[in-house]
């Protein structure tokens, strides 16, 4: 497996969604995710996020799952990203990984980690470090 990387901007729309009756009084937030990635990852994604914002400024957390469909370095297929991220008084820790064996078509066997950066002006960018099995390069 040869390591690869992809970088670029992405656009994201997040929309509030109703919580289940069980979670209704939990203080959680539920949102839909709709993204458009640009660059070496030329794709769209849809998913769901559960989040919580603390009363302490800058402290929050979220988990999410999103299915990404499009091309990665010219290889067409789809895969699923799993997110788990926290902010502790403004300091971020994030884990965004490809769900094992979620890759399809030319992305079968994809493994990797993504990092998301948000600029002061709200612009979003991604860095994606990934591998594909030999023979798919």
PDB file of N, CA and C in Angstrom, residues 13-19 28-34 47-53 61-65:
ATOM      1  N   UNK A  13     -23.275  22.371   4.500  1.00  0.00           N
ATOM      2  CA  UNK A  13     -24.558  22.855   4.993  1.00  0.00           C
ATOM      3  C   UNK A  13     -24.965  21.926   6.130  1.00  0.00           C
ATOM      4  N   UNK A  14     -25.249  22.501   7.288  1.00  0.00           N
ATOM      5  CA  UNK A  14     -25.696  21.731   8.439  1.00  0.00           C
ATOM      6  C   UNK A  14     -27.074  22.257   8.816  1.00  0.00           C
ATOM      7  N   UNK A  15     -28.039  21.352   8.948  1.00  0.00           N
ATOM      8  CA  UNK A  15     -29.410  21.766   9.253  1.00  0.00           C
ATOM      9  C   UNK A  15     -29.910  21.035  10.498  1.00  0.00           C
ATOM     10  N   UNK A  16     -30.490  21.769  11.456  1.00  0.00           N
ATOM     11  CA  UNK A  16     -31.045  21.137  12.655  1.00  0.00           C
ATOM     12  C   UNK A  16     -32.136  20.128  12.284  1.00  0.00           C
ATOM     13  N   UNK A  17     -32.172  19.027  13.018  1.00  0.00           N
ATOM     14  CA  UNK A  17     -33.172  17.980  12.838  1.00  0.00           C
ATOM     15  C   UNK A  17     -33.776  17.649  14.195  1.00  0.00           C
ATOM     16  N   UNK A  18     -34.997  17.129  14.234  1.00  0.00           N
ATOM     17  CA  UNK A  18     -35.595  16.771  15.524  1.00  0.00           C
ATOM     18  C   UNK A  18     -34.884  15.568  16.144  1.00  0.00           C
ATOM     19  N   UNK A  19     -34.803  15.574  17.465  1.00  0.00           N
ATOM     20  CA  UNK A  19     -34.245  14.440  18.211  1.00  0.00           C
ATOM     21  C   UNK A  19     -35.307  13.358  18.364  1.00  0.00           C
ATOM     22  N   UNK A  28     -28.879  17.365  23.777  1.00  0.00           N
ATOM     23  CA  UNK A  28     -28.141  17.108  22.542  1.00  0.00           C
ATOM     24  C   UNK A  28     -28.764  17.874  21.383  1.00  0.00           C
ATOM     25  N   UNK A  29     -27.973  18.053  20.333  1.00  0.00           N
ATOM     26  CA  UNK A  29     -28.438  18.623  19.076  1.00  0.00           C
ATOM     27  C   UNK A  29     -28.241  17.564  17.999  1.00  0.00           C
ATOM     28  N   UNK A  30     -29.178  17.464  17.062  1.00  0.00           N
ATOM     29  CA  UNK A  30     -29.049  16.538  15.931  1.00  0.00           C
ATOM     30  C   UNK A  30     -29.119  17.356  14.658  1.00  0.00           C
ATOM     31  N   UNK A  31     -28.188  17.086  13.727  1.00  0.00           N
ATOM     32  CA  UNK A  31     -28.126  17.856  12.491  1.00  0.00           C
ATOM     33  C   UNK A  31     -27.848  16.954  11.288  1.00  0.00           C
ATOM     34  N   UNK A  32     -28.381  17.360  10.137  1.00  0.00           N
ATOM     35  CA  UNK A  32     -28.023  16.704   8.883  1.00  0.00           C
ATOM     36  C   UNK A  32     -26.790  17.408   8.320  1.00  0.00           C
ATOM     37  N   UNK A  33     -25.991  16.650   7.573  1.00  0.00           N
ATOM     38  CA  UNK A  33     -24.763  17.161   6.962  1.00  0.00           C
ATOM     39  C   UNK A  33     -24.880  16.988   5.447  1.00  0.00           C
ATOM     40  N   UNK A  34     -24.541  18.040   4.709  1.00  0.00           N
ATOM     41  CA  UNK A  34     -24.535  18.015   3.248  1.00  0.00           C
ATOM     42  C   UNK A  34     -23.261  18.739   2.810  1.00  0.00           C
ATOM     43  N   UNK A  47     -24.847  13.016   5.700  1.00  0.00           N
ATOM     44  CA  UNK A  47     -24.716  12.294   6.951  1.00  0.00           C
ATOM     45  C   UNK A  47     -25.514  12.920   8.062  1.00  0.00           C
ATOM     46  N   UNK A  48     -25.261  12.418   9.279  1.00  0.00           N
ATOM     47  CA  UNK A  48     -25.922  12.916  10.482  1.00  0.00           C
ATOM     48  C   UNK A  48     -24.917  13.133  11.588  1.00  0.00           C
ATOM     49  N   UNK A  49     -25.203  14.141  12.404  1.00  0.00           N
ATOM     50  CA  UNK A  49     -24.331  14.524  13.510  1.00  0.00           C
ATOM     51  C   UNK A  49     -25.163  14.645  14.782  1.00  0.00           C
ATOM     52  N   UNK A  50     -24.605  14.171  15.898  1.00  0.00           N
ATOM     53  CA  UNK A  50     -25.130  14.451  17.230  1.00  0.00           C
ATOM     54  C   UNK A  50     -24.095  15.302  17.936  1.00  0.00           C
ATOM     55  N   UNK A  51     -24.533  16.371  18.578  1.00  0.00           N
ATOM     56  CA  UNK A  51     -23.591  17.306  19.198  1.00  0.00           C
ATOM     57  C   UNK A  51     -24.105  17.757  20.559  1.00  0.00           C
ATOM     58  N   UNK A  52     -23.179  18.278  21.345  1.00  0.00           N
ATOM     59  CA  UNK A  52     -23.509  18.876  22.636  1.00  0.00           C
ATOM     60  C   UNK A  52     -22.590  20.071  22.835  1.00  0.00           C
ATOM     61  N   UNK A  53     -23.160  21.189  23.264  1.00  0.00           N
ATOM     62  CA  UNK A  53     -22.387  22.399  23.555  1.00  0.00           C
ATOM     63  C   UNK A  53     -22.508  22.672  25.047  1.00  0.00           C
ATOM     64  N   UNK A  61     -18.741  18.890  21.880  1.00  0.00           N
ATOM     65  CA  UNK A  61     -18.339  17.635  21.251  1.00  0.00           C
ATOM     66  C   UNK A  61     -19.364  17.207  20.230  1.00  0.00           C
ATOM     67  N   UNK A  62     -18.916  16.377  19.272  1.00  0.00           N
ATOM     68  CA  UNK A  62     -19.858  15.818  18.316  1.00  0.00           C
ATOM     69  C   UNK A  62     -19.372  14.467  17.823  1.00  0.00           C
ATOM     70  N   UNK A  63     -20.313  13.654  17.392  1.00  0.00           N
ATOM     71  CA  UNK A  63     -20.052  12.419  16.667  1.00  0.00           C
ATOM     72  C   UNK A  63     -20.878  12.495  15.390  1.00  0.00           C
ATOM     73  N   UNK A  64     -20.380  11.882  14.327  1.00  0.00           N
ATOM     74  CA  UNK A  64     -21.114  11.918  13.057  1.00  0.00           C
ATOM     75  C   UNK A  64     -20.697  10.755  12.177  1.00  0.00           C
ATOM     76  N   UNK A  65     -21.581  10.414  11.262  1.00  0.00           N
ATOM     77  CA  UNK A  65     -21.299   9.449  10.195  1.00  0.00           C
ATOM     78  C   UNK A  65     -21.714  10.123   8.895  1.00  0.00           C
TER      79      UNK A  65
END
